[in-house]
């Protein structure tokens, strides 16, 4: 990792494309820029989607995904990696193989499985490969409650106590640290828990009432990756990223993007 005092950090996103610009590669690159980093991207899948849902997904050939990653590492300094949509087992294996020689770089894995509108974005066959090959490479895993339930093959958490238990057990699957996001709880707040070994840290946040939540998971994981690339600890990176995302969600109403789940405002701190 390079200090921001002498370098602009470079961050690589490995994820799918969202033509509406609210999630996926497009959201990741916006986030990297908003957090003062240089963004790079290896595309795993093309999607046809807007704020109302996903109509089609076209995965990229696994060998070509791996070649994109190889070419980036062959020429560029990579200070952190964010992994988003993987799409299928072949791509999951290709990404794991391409990243394994670079495991010392911070890797933030956002296990994208279900779109905001409910469409499945991860082939069921790929879950086992993601669990066996990608989770052990992750510095930080950032699942929401439904994704954690899939990874653990058990019911979705409905309380903080269950969140603690599930997050702790996810760390046993390989990732150094887990940030389990509690946005799906039916409470007035939206707590997240960060678990690393025997250490537990709760991040408290009020629930912002808005339908503009398209790509929130992409934005948060990318912001954390950007802060790790700049040299912050995981705890500090999560705190900074969550504060930035809260502003992005709170100001999302100033955008007019679609008639469904609109995008967060990635550049709320930079645009008038």
mmCIF file with all atom_site columns, C-alpha atoms in Angstrom, residues 39-231:
data_model
loop_
_atom_site.group_PDB
_atom_site.id
_atom_site.type_symbol
_atom_site.label_atom_id
_atom_site.label_alt_id
_atom_site.label_comp_id
_atom_site.label_asym_id
_atom_site.label_entity_id
_atom_site.label_seq_id
_atom_site.pdbx_PDB_ins_code
_atom_site.Cartn_x
_atom_site.Cartn_y
_atom_site.Cartn_z
_atom_site.occupancy
_atom_site.B_iso_or_equiv
_atom_site.pdbx_formal_charge
_atom_site.auth_seq_id
_atom_site.auth_comp_id
_atom_site.auth_asym_id
_atom_site.auth_atom_id
_atom_site.pdbx_PDB_model_num
ATOM 1   C CA . UNK A 1 39  ? -9.658  3.410   -10.953 1.00 0.00 ? 39  UNK A CA 1
ATOM 2   C CA . UNK A 1 40  ? -9.085  0.383   -13.184 1.00 0.00 ? 40  UNK A CA 1
ATOM 3   C CA . UNK A 1 41  ? -11.546 -2.318  -14.204 1.00 0.00 ? 41  UNK A CA 1
ATOM 4   C CA . UNK A 1 42  ? -11.724 -5.914  -15.411 1.00 0.00 ? 42  UNK A CA 1
ATOM 5   C CA . UNK A 1 43  ? -15.244 -6.741  -16.593 1.00 0.00 ? 43  UNK A CA 1
ATOM 6   C CA . UNK A 1 44  ? -16.746 -10.120 -15.687 1.00 0.00 ? 44  UNK A CA 1
ATOM 7   C CA . UNK A 1 45  ? -20.190 -9.738  -17.257 1.00 0.00 ? 45  UNK A CA 1
ATOM 8   C CA . UNK A 1 46  ? -22.397 -7.413  -19.264 1.00 0.00 ? 46  UNK A CA 1
ATOM 9   C CA . UNK A 1 47  ? -25.882 -6.737  -17.955 1.00 0.00 ? 47  UNK A CA 1
ATOM 10  C CA . UNK A 1 48  ? -28.958 -5.158  -19.503 1.00 0.00 ? 48  UNK A CA 1
ATOM 11  C CA . UNK A 1 49  ? -30.529 -3.261  -16.630 1.00 0.00 ? 49  UNK A CA 1
ATOM 12  C CA . UNK A 1 50  ? -31.937 0.012   -15.389 1.00 0.00 ? 50  UNK A CA 1
ATOM 13  C CA . UNK A 1 51  ? -33.287 1.278   -12.085 1.00 0.00 ? 51  UNK A CA 1
ATOM 14  C CA . UNK A 1 52  ? -36.299 -1.042  -12.371 1.00 0.00 ? 52  UNK A CA 1
ATOM 15  C CA . UNK A 1 53  ? -34.452 -4.331  -12.827 1.00 0.00 ? 53  UNK A CA 1
ATOM 16  C CA . UNK A 1 54  ? -32.177 -6.627  -14.812 1.00 0.00 ? 54  UNK A CA 1
ATOM 17  C CA . UNK A 1 55  ? -33.443 -8.121  -18.084 1.00 0.00 ? 55  UNK A CA 1
ATOM 18  C CA . UNK A 1 56  ? -30.359 -10.041 -19.251 1.00 0.00 ? 56  UNK A CA 1
ATOM 19  C CA . UNK A 1 57  ? -26.826 -11.033 -18.232 1.00 0.00 ? 57  UNK A CA 1
ATOM 20  C CA . UNK A 1 58  ? -24.016 -11.960 -20.619 1.00 0.00 ? 58  UNK A CA 1
ATOM 21  C CA . UNK A 1 59  ? -20.954 -13.389 -18.825 1.00 0.00 ? 59  UNK A CA 1
ATOM 22  C CA . UNK A 1 60  ? -17.479 -12.761 -20.243 1.00 0.00 ? 60  UNK A CA 1
ATOM 23  C CA . UNK A 1 61  ? -15.367 -15.807 -21.110 1.00 0.00 ? 61  UNK A CA 1
ATOM 24  C CA . UNK A 1 62  ? -13.318 -16.805 -18.015 1.00 0.00 ? 62  UNK A CA 1
ATOM 25  C CA . UNK A 1 63  ? -10.009 -16.818 -19.922 1.00 0.00 ? 63  UNK A CA 1
ATOM 26  C CA . UNK A 1 64  ? -10.653 -13.269 -21.099 1.00 0.00 ? 64  UNK A CA 1
ATOM 27  C CA . UNK A 1 65  ? -11.484 -12.116 -17.570 1.00 0.00 ? 65  UNK A CA 1
ATOM 28  C CA . UNK A 1 66  ? -8.174  -13.587 -16.402 1.00 0.00 ? 66  UNK A CA 1
ATOM 29  C CA . UNK A 1 67  ? -6.326  -11.926 -19.289 1.00 0.00 ? 67  UNK A CA 1
ATOM 30  C CA . UNK A 1 68  ? -7.730  -8.509  -18.350 1.00 0.00 ? 68  UNK A CA 1
ATOM 31  C CA . UNK A 1 69  ? -6.425  -8.966  -14.814 1.00 0.00 ? 69  UNK A CA 1
ATOM 32  C CA . UNK A 1 70  ? -3.075  -10.280 -16.008 1.00 0.00 ? 70  UNK A CA 1
ATOM 33  C CA . UNK A 1 71  ? -2.508  -7.303  -18.292 1.00 0.00 ? 71  UNK A CA 1
ATOM 34  C CA . UNK A 1 72  ? -3.271  -4.824  -15.524 1.00 0.00 ? 72  UNK A CA 1
ATOM 35  C CA . UNK A 1 73  ? -0.840  -6.413  -13.086 1.00 0.00 ? 73  UNK A CA 1
ATOM 36  C CA . UNK A 1 74  ? 1.811   -6.769  -15.820 1.00 0.00 ? 74  UNK A CA 1
ATOM 37  C CA . UNK A 1 75  ? 2.002   -3.007  -16.279 1.00 0.00 ? 75  UNK A CA 1
ATOM 38  C CA . UNK A 1 76  ? 0.447   -1.170  -13.350 1.00 0.00 ? 76  UNK A CA 1
ATOM 39  C CA . UNK A 1 77  ? 0.898   -0.878  -9.594  1.00 0.00 ? 77  UNK A CA 1
ATOM 40  C CA . UNK A 1 78  ? -2.270  -2.154  -7.933  1.00 0.00 ? 78  UNK A CA 1
ATOM 41  C CA . UNK A 1 79  ? -2.760  -0.928  -4.358  1.00 0.00 ? 79  UNK A CA 1
ATOM 42  C CA . UNK A 1 80  ? -6.084  -2.673  -3.677  1.00 0.00 ? 80  UNK A CA 1
ATOM 43  C CA . UNK A 1 81  ? -8.656  -4.856  -5.416  1.00 0.00 ? 81  UNK A CA 1
ATOM 44  C CA . UNK A 1 82  ? -12.446 -4.868  -5.154  1.00 0.00 ? 82  UNK A CA 1
ATOM 45  C CA . UNK A 1 83  ? -14.325 -7.939  -6.412  1.00 0.00 ? 83  UNK A CA 1
ATOM 46  C CA . UNK A 1 84  ? -18.018 -7.606  -7.210  1.00 0.00 ? 84  UNK A CA 1
ATOM 47  C CA . UNK A 1 85  ? -20.228 -9.592  -9.573  1.00 0.00 ? 85  UNK A CA 1
ATOM 48  C CA . UNK A 1 86  ? -18.659 -12.926 -10.579 1.00 0.00 ? 86  UNK A CA 1
ATOM 49  C CA . UNK A 1 87  ? -21.612 -14.472 -12.511 1.00 0.00 ? 87  UNK A CA 1
ATOM 50  C CA . UNK A 1 88  ? -20.527 -18.135 -12.720 1.00 0.00 ? 88  UNK A CA 1
ATOM 51  C CA . UNK A 1 89  ? -18.147 -20.799 -11.443 1.00 0.00 ? 89  UNK A CA 1
ATOM 52  C CA . UNK A 1 90  ? -15.726 -20.536 -14.374 1.00 0.00 ? 90  UNK A CA 1
ATOM 53  C CA . UNK A 1 91  ? -15.231 -16.808 -13.815 1.00 0.00 ? 91  UNK A CA 1
ATOM 54  C CA . UNK A 1 92  ? -14.845 -17.345 -10.073 1.00 0.00 ? 92  UNK A CA 1
ATOM 55  C CA . UNK A 1 93  ? -12.046 -19.858 -10.698 1.00 0.00 ? 93  UNK A CA 1
ATOM 56  C CA . UNK A 1 94  ? -10.382 -17.567 -13.257 1.00 0.00 ? 94  UNK A CA 1
ATOM 57  C CA . UNK A 1 95  ? -10.431 -14.580 -10.889 1.00 0.00 ? 95  UNK A CA 1
ATOM 58  C CA . UNK A 1 96  ? -9.072  -16.655 -8.001  1.00 0.00 ? 96  UNK A CA 1
ATOM 59  C CA . UNK A 1 97  ? -6.264  -18.028 -10.153 1.00 0.00 ? 97  UNK A CA 1
ATOM 60  C CA . UNK A 1 98  ? -5.344  -14.574 -11.471 1.00 0.00 ? 98  UNK A CA 1
ATOM 61  C CA . UNK A 1 99  ? -5.282  -13.000 -7.994  1.00 0.00 ? 99  UNK A CA 1
ATOM 62  C CA . UNK A 1 100 ? -3.588  -15.777 -6.062  1.00 0.00 ? 100 UNK A CA 1
ATOM 63  C CA . UNK A 1 101 ? -0.041  -14.513 -6.896  1.00 0.00 ? 101 UNK A CA 1
ATOM 64  C CA . UNK A 1 102 ? -1.081  -11.082 -5.565  1.00 0.00 ? 102 UNK A CA 1
ATOM 65  C CA . UNK A 1 103 ? -2.693  -12.144 -2.293  1.00 0.00 ? 103 UNK A CA 1
ATOM 66  C CA . UNK A 1 104 ? -0.614  -9.647  -0.292  1.00 0.00 ? 104 UNK A CA 1
ATOM 67  C CA . UNK A 1 105 ? -2.629  -6.765  -1.791  1.00 0.00 ? 105 UNK A CA 1
ATOM 68  C CA . UNK A 1 106 ? -5.797  -5.791  0.117   1.00 0.00 ? 106 UNK A CA 1
ATOM 69  C CA . UNK A 1 107 ? -8.758  -7.553  -1.528  1.00 0.00 ? 107 UNK A CA 1
ATOM 70  C CA . UNK A 1 108 ? -12.320 -6.501  -0.721  1.00 0.00 ? 108 UNK A CA 1
ATOM 71  C CA . UNK A 1 109 ? -14.866 -9.122  -1.787  1.00 0.00 ? 109 UNK A CA 1
ATOM 72  C CA . UNK A 1 110 ? -18.485 -8.009  -2.162  1.00 0.00 ? 110 UNK A CA 1
ATOM 73  C CA . UNK A 1 111 ? -20.354 -11.279 -2.859  1.00 0.00 ? 111 UNK A CA 1
ATOM 74  C CA . UNK A 1 112 ? -22.919 -9.884  -5.301  1.00 0.00 ? 112 UNK A CA 1
ATOM 75  C CA . UNK A 1 113 ? -25.670 -12.474 -5.648  1.00 0.00 ? 113 UNK A CA 1
ATOM 76  C CA . UNK A 1 114 ? -29.008 -10.699 -6.046  1.00 0.00 ? 114 UNK A CA 1
ATOM 77  C CA . UNK A 1 115 ? -29.825 -7.409  -7.791  1.00 0.00 ? 115 UNK A CA 1
ATOM 78  C CA . UNK A 1 116 ? -31.877 -4.737  -6.007  1.00 0.00 ? 116 UNK A CA 1
ATOM 79  C CA . UNK A 1 117 ? -34.881 -5.740  -8.090  1.00 0.00 ? 117 UNK A CA 1
ATOM 80  C CA . UNK A 1 118 ? -34.524 -9.415  -7.130  1.00 0.00 ? 118 UNK A CA 1
ATOM 81  C CA . UNK A 1 119 ? -32.747 -10.846 -10.201 1.00 0.00 ? 119 UNK A CA 1
ATOM 82  C CA . UNK A 1 120 ? -30.124 -13.530 -9.491  1.00 0.00 ? 120 UNK A CA 1
ATOM 83  C CA . UNK A 1 121 ? -26.636 -12.322 -10.445 1.00 0.00 ? 121 UNK A CA 1
ATOM 84  C CA . UNK A 1 122 ? -24.648 -15.363 -9.298  1.00 0.00 ? 122 UNK A CA 1
ATOM 85  C CA . UNK A 1 123 ? -25.056 -18.830 -10.752 1.00 0.00 ? 123 UNK A CA 1
ATOM 86  C CA . UNK A 1 124 ? -25.859 -21.228 -7.860  1.00 0.00 ? 124 UNK A CA 1
ATOM 87  C CA . UNK A 1 125 ? -23.003 -23.492 -8.980  1.00 0.00 ? 125 UNK A CA 1
ATOM 88  C CA . UNK A 1 126 ? -20.605 -20.598 -8.434  1.00 0.00 ? 126 UNK A CA 1
ATOM 89  C CA . UNK A 1 127 ? -21.399 -20.201 -4.725  1.00 0.00 ? 127 UNK A CA 1
ATOM 90  C CA . UNK A 1 128 ? -19.244 -23.205 -3.762  1.00 0.00 ? 128 UNK A CA 1
ATOM 91  C CA . UNK A 1 129 ? -16.337 -21.962 -5.896  1.00 0.00 ? 129 UNK A CA 1
ATOM 92  C CA . UNK A 1 130 ? -16.619 -18.470 -4.423  1.00 0.00 ? 130 UNK A CA 1
ATOM 93  C CA . UNK A 1 131 ? -16.672 -19.987 -0.943  1.00 0.00 ? 131 UNK A CA 1
ATOM 94  C CA . UNK A 1 132 ? -13.726 -22.346 -1.545  1.00 0.00 ? 132 UNK A CA 1
ATOM 95  C CA . UNK A 1 133 ? -11.413 -20.260 -3.743  1.00 0.00 ? 133 UNK A CA 1
ATOM 96  C CA . UNK A 1 134 ? -12.201 -16.548 -3.370  1.00 0.00 ? 134 UNK A CA 1
ATOM 97  C CA . UNK A 1 135 ? -13.092 -16.214 0.314   1.00 0.00 ? 135 UNK A CA 1
ATOM 98  C CA . UNK A 1 136 ? -9.614  -17.400 1.420   1.00 0.00 ? 136 UNK A CA 1
ATOM 99  C CA . UNK A 1 137 ? -8.062  -14.602 -0.673  1.00 0.00 ? 137 UNK A CA 1
ATOM 100 C CA . UNK A 1 138 ? -10.221 -11.844 0.818   1.00 0.00 ? 138 UNK A CA 1
ATOM 101 C CA . UNK A 1 139 ? -8.851  -9.287  3.224   1.00 0.00 ? 139 UNK A CA 1
ATOM 102 C CA . UNK A 1 140 ? -12.420 -8.149  3.820   1.00 0.00 ? 140 UNK A CA 1
ATOM 103 C CA . UNK A 1 141 ? -15.762 -9.790  2.950   1.00 0.00 ? 141 UNK A CA 1
ATOM 104 C CA . UNK A 1 142 ? -18.771 -7.429  2.798   1.00 0.00 ? 142 UNK A CA 1
ATOM 105 C CA . UNK A 1 143 ? -22.009 -9.461  2.541   1.00 0.00 ? 143 UNK A CA 1
ATOM 106 C CA . UNK A 1 144 ? -25.501 -8.237  3.303   1.00 0.00 ? 144 UNK A CA 1
ATOM 107 C CA . UNK A 1 145 ? -27.789 -10.466 5.340   1.00 0.00 ? 145 UNK A CA 1
ATOM 108 C CA . UNK A 1 146 ? -29.240 -12.494 2.411   1.00 0.00 ? 146 UNK A CA 1
ATOM 109 C CA . UNK A 1 147 ? -25.752 -13.068 0.979   1.00 0.00 ? 147 UNK A CA 1
ATOM 110 C CA . UNK A 1 148 ? -24.379 -14.206 4.340   1.00 0.00 ? 148 UNK A CA 1
ATOM 111 C CA . UNK A 1 149 ? -27.283 -16.638 4.627   1.00 0.00 ? 149 UNK A CA 1
ATOM 112 C CA . UNK A 1 150 ? -26.444 -18.137 1.217   1.00 0.00 ? 150 UNK A CA 1
ATOM 113 C CA . UNK A 1 151 ? -22.745 -18.469 2.068   1.00 0.00 ? 151 UNK A CA 1
ATOM 114 C CA . UNK A 1 152 ? -23.580 -20.198 5.350   1.00 0.00 ? 152 UNK A CA 1
ATOM 115 C CA . UNK A 1 153 ? -26.542 -22.158 3.938   1.00 0.00 ? 153 UNK A CA 1
ATOM 116 C CA . UNK A 1 154 ? -28.846 -21.102 6.754   1.00 0.00 ? 154 UNK A CA 1
ATOM 117 C CA . UNK A 1 155 ? -31.724 -18.656 7.395   1.00 0.00 ? 155 UNK A CA 1
ATOM 118 C CA . UNK A 1 156 ? -31.155 -14.925 7.133   1.00 0.00 ? 156 UNK A CA 1
ATOM 119 C CA . UNK A 1 157 ? -30.229 -13.145 10.378  1.00 0.00 ? 157 UNK A CA 1
ATOM 120 C CA . UNK A 1 158 ? -33.074 -11.238 12.030  1.00 0.00 ? 158 UNK A CA 1
ATOM 121 C CA . UNK A 1 159 ? -31.232 -9.898  15.083  1.00 0.00 ? 159 UNK A CA 1
ATOM 122 C CA . UNK A 1 160 ? -27.894 -8.456  16.127  1.00 0.00 ? 160 UNK A CA 1
ATOM 123 C CA . UNK A 1 161 ? -27.080 -11.609 18.073  1.00 0.00 ? 161 UNK A CA 1
ATOM 124 C CA . UNK A 1 162 ? -27.449 -13.768 14.969  1.00 0.00 ? 162 UNK A CA 1
ATOM 125 C CA . UNK A 1 163 ? -25.484 -11.218 12.923  1.00 0.00 ? 163 UNK A CA 1
ATOM 126 C CA . UNK A 1 164 ? -22.562 -11.545 15.344  1.00 0.00 ? 164 UNK A CA 1
ATOM 127 C CA . UNK A 1 165 ? -22.655 -15.323 15.124  1.00 0.00 ? 165 UNK A CA 1
ATOM 128 C CA . UNK A 1 166 ? -22.884 -15.417 11.345  1.00 0.00 ? 166 UNK A CA 1
ATOM 129 C CA . UNK A 1 167 ? -20.133 -12.841 10.824  1.00 0.00 ? 167 UNK A CA 1
ATOM 130 C CA . UNK A 1 168 ? -17.811 -14.775 13.148  1.00 0.00 ? 168 UNK A CA 1
ATOM 131 C CA . UNK A 1 169 ? -18.475 -18.040 11.322  1.00 0.00 ? 169 UNK A CA 1
ATOM 132 C CA . UNK A 1 170 ? -17.856 -16.394 7.942   1.00 0.00 ? 170 UNK A CA 1
ATOM 133 C CA . UNK A 1 171 ? -14.333 -15.482 9.083   1.00 0.00 ? 171 UNK A CA 1
ATOM 134 C CA . UNK A 1 172 ? -13.732 -19.224 9.528   1.00 0.00 ? 172 UNK A CA 1
ATOM 135 C CA . UNK A 1 173 ? -14.292 -19.675 5.775   1.00 0.00 ? 173 UNK A CA 1
ATOM 136 C CA . UNK A 1 174 ? -11.125 -17.761 4.946   1.00 0.00 ? 174 UNK A CA 1
ATOM 137 C CA . UNK A 1 175 ? -11.548 -13.958 4.869   1.00 0.00 ? 175 UNK A CA 1
ATOM 138 C CA . UNK A 1 176 ? -9.378  -12.084 7.365   1.00 0.00 ? 176 UNK A CA 1
ATOM 139 C CA . UNK A 1 177 ? -12.238 -9.782  8.327   1.00 0.00 ? 177 UNK A CA 1
ATOM 140 C CA . UNK A 1 178 ? -16.001 -9.675  7.695   1.00 0.00 ? 178 UNK A CA 1
ATOM 141 C CA . UNK A 1 179 ? -18.266 -6.624  7.536   1.00 0.00 ? 179 UNK A CA 1
ATOM 142 C CA . UNK A 1 180 ? -21.828 -7.935  7.791   1.00 0.00 ? 180 UNK A CA 1
ATOM 143 C CA . UNK A 1 181 ? -24.283 -5.246  6.702   1.00 0.00 ? 181 UNK A CA 1
ATOM 144 C CA . UNK A 1 182 ? -27.564 -5.005  8.589   1.00 0.00 ? 182 UNK A CA 1
ATOM 145 C CA . UNK A 1 183 ? -29.597 -2.937  6.162   1.00 0.00 ? 183 UNK A CA 1
ATOM 146 C CA . UNK A 1 184 ? -32.147 -5.738  5.745   1.00 0.00 ? 184 UNK A CA 1
ATOM 147 C CA . UNK A 1 185 ? -33.097 -5.687  9.432   1.00 0.00 ? 185 UNK A CA 1
ATOM 148 C CA . UNK A 1 186 ? -36.595 -4.318  10.053  1.00 0.00 ? 186 UNK A CA 1
ATOM 149 C CA . UNK A 1 187 ? -35.499 -1.680  12.547  1.00 0.00 ? 187 UNK A CA 1
ATOM 150 C CA . UNK A 1 188 ? -35.250 2.109   12.530  1.00 0.00 ? 188 UNK A CA 1
ATOM 151 C CA . UNK A 1 189 ? -31.470 1.901   12.424  1.00 0.00 ? 189 UNK A CA 1
ATOM 152 C CA . UNK A 1 190 ? -29.113 0.122   10.033  1.00 0.00 ? 190 UNK A CA 1
ATOM 153 C CA . UNK A 1 191 ? -26.230 -1.422  12.014  1.00 0.00 ? 191 UNK A CA 1
ATOM 154 C CA . UNK A 1 192 ? -23.209 -3.175  10.497  1.00 0.00 ? 192 UNK A CA 1
ATOM 155 C CA . UNK A 1 193 ? -20.786 -5.419  12.383  1.00 0.00 ? 193 UNK A CA 1
ATOM 156 C CA . UNK A 1 194 ? -17.069 -5.774  11.668  1.00 0.00 ? 194 UNK A CA 1
ATOM 157 C CA . UNK A 1 195 ? -15.506 -9.023  12.899  1.00 0.00 ? 195 UNK A CA 1
ATOM 158 C CA . UNK A 1 196 ? -11.813 -9.883  12.872  1.00 0.00 ? 196 UNK A CA 1
ATOM 159 C CA . UNK A 1 197 ? -10.737 -12.841 14.974  1.00 0.00 ? 197 UNK A CA 1
ATOM 160 C CA . UNK A 1 198 ? -12.037 -12.209 18.490  1.00 0.00 ? 198 UNK A CA 1
ATOM 161 C CA . UNK A 1 199 ? -12.673 -8.500  17.842  1.00 0.00 ? 199 UNK A CA 1
ATOM 162 C CA . UNK A 1 200 ? -16.203 -7.212  17.229  1.00 0.00 ? 200 UNK A CA 1
ATOM 163 C CA . UNK A 1 201 ? -17.035 -3.617  16.302  1.00 0.00 ? 201 UNK A CA 1
ATOM 164 C CA . UNK A 1 202 ? -20.535 -2.278  15.638  1.00 0.00 ? 202 UNK A CA 1
ATOM 165 C CA . UNK A 1 203 ? -21.086 0.637   13.279  1.00 0.00 ? 203 UNK A CA 1
ATOM 166 C CA . UNK A 1 204 ? -24.324 2.403   14.162  1.00 0.00 ? 204 UNK A CA 1
ATOM 167 C CA . UNK A 1 205 ? -26.253 4.395   11.567  1.00 0.00 ? 205 UNK A CA 1
ATOM 168 C CA . UNK A 1 206 ? -29.790 5.754   11.269  1.00 0.00 ? 206 UNK A CA 1
ATOM 169 C CA . UNK A 1 207 ? -31.852 4.331   8.423   1.00 0.00 ? 207 UNK A CA 1
ATOM 170 C CA . UNK A 1 208 ? -32.191 6.891   5.619   1.00 0.00 ? 208 UNK A CA 1
ATOM 171 C CA . UNK A 1 209 ? -35.652 6.632   4.072   1.00 0.00 ? 209 UNK A CA 1
ATOM 172 C CA . UNK A 1 210 ? -35.161 6.704   0.303   1.00 0.00 ? 210 UNK A CA 1
ATOM 173 C CA . UNK A 1 211 ? -35.736 4.463   -2.692  1.00 0.00 ? 211 UNK A CA 1
ATOM 174 C CA . UNK A 1 212 ? -32.378 5.562   -4.156  1.00 0.00 ? 212 UNK A CA 1
ATOM 175 C CA . UNK A 1 213 ? -30.335 2.607   -2.955  1.00 0.00 ? 213 UNK A CA 1
ATOM 176 C CA . UNK A 1 214 ? -29.207 1.131   -6.276  1.00 0.00 ? 214 UNK A CA 1
ATOM 177 C CA . UNK A 1 215 ? -25.533 0.182   -5.978  1.00 0.00 ? 215 UNK A CA 1
ATOM 178 C CA . UNK A 1 216 ? -25.066 0.945   -2.293  1.00 0.00 ? 216 UNK A CA 1
ATOM 179 C CA . UNK A 1 217 ? -23.169 -2.308  -1.747  1.00 0.00 ? 217 UNK A CA 1
ATOM 180 C CA . UNK A 1 218 ? -20.923 -1.650  -4.740  1.00 0.00 ? 218 UNK A CA 1
ATOM 181 C CA . UNK A 1 219 ? -20.197 1.875   -3.542  1.00 0.00 ? 219 UNK A CA 1
ATOM 182 C CA . UNK A 1 220 ? -19.415 0.862   0.037   1.00 0.00 ? 220 UNK A CA 1
ATOM 183 C CA . UNK A 1 221 ? -17.048 -1.978  -0.858  1.00 0.00 ? 221 UNK A CA 1
ATOM 184 C CA . UNK A 1 222 ? -15.297 0.198   -3.452  1.00 0.00 ? 222 UNK A CA 1
ATOM 185 C CA . UNK A 1 223 ? -14.911 3.079   -1.010  1.00 0.00 ? 223 UNK A CA 1
ATOM 186 C CA . UNK A 1 224 ? -13.399 0.712   1.557   1.00 0.00 ? 224 UNK A CA 1
ATOM 187 C CA . UNK A 1 225 ? -10.989 -0.648  -1.068  1.00 0.00 ? 225 UNK A CA 1
ATOM 188 C CA . UNK A 1 226 ? -9.980  2.915   -1.960  1.00 0.00 ? 226 UNK A CA 1
ATOM 189 C CA . UNK A 1 227 ? -9.254  3.789   1.660   1.00 0.00 ? 227 UNK A CA 1
ATOM 190 C CA . UNK A 1 228 ? -7.260  0.568   2.162   1.00 0.00 ? 228 UNK A CA 1
ATOM 191 C CA . UNK A 1 229 ? -5.272  1.444   -0.963  1.00 0.00 ? 229 UNK A CA 1
ATOM 192 C CA . UNK A 1 230 ? -4.447  4.803   0.627   1.00 0.00 ? 230 UNK A CA 1
ATOM 193 C CA . UNK A 1 231 ? -3.059  3.037   3.683   1.00 0.00 ? 231 UNK A CA 1
#
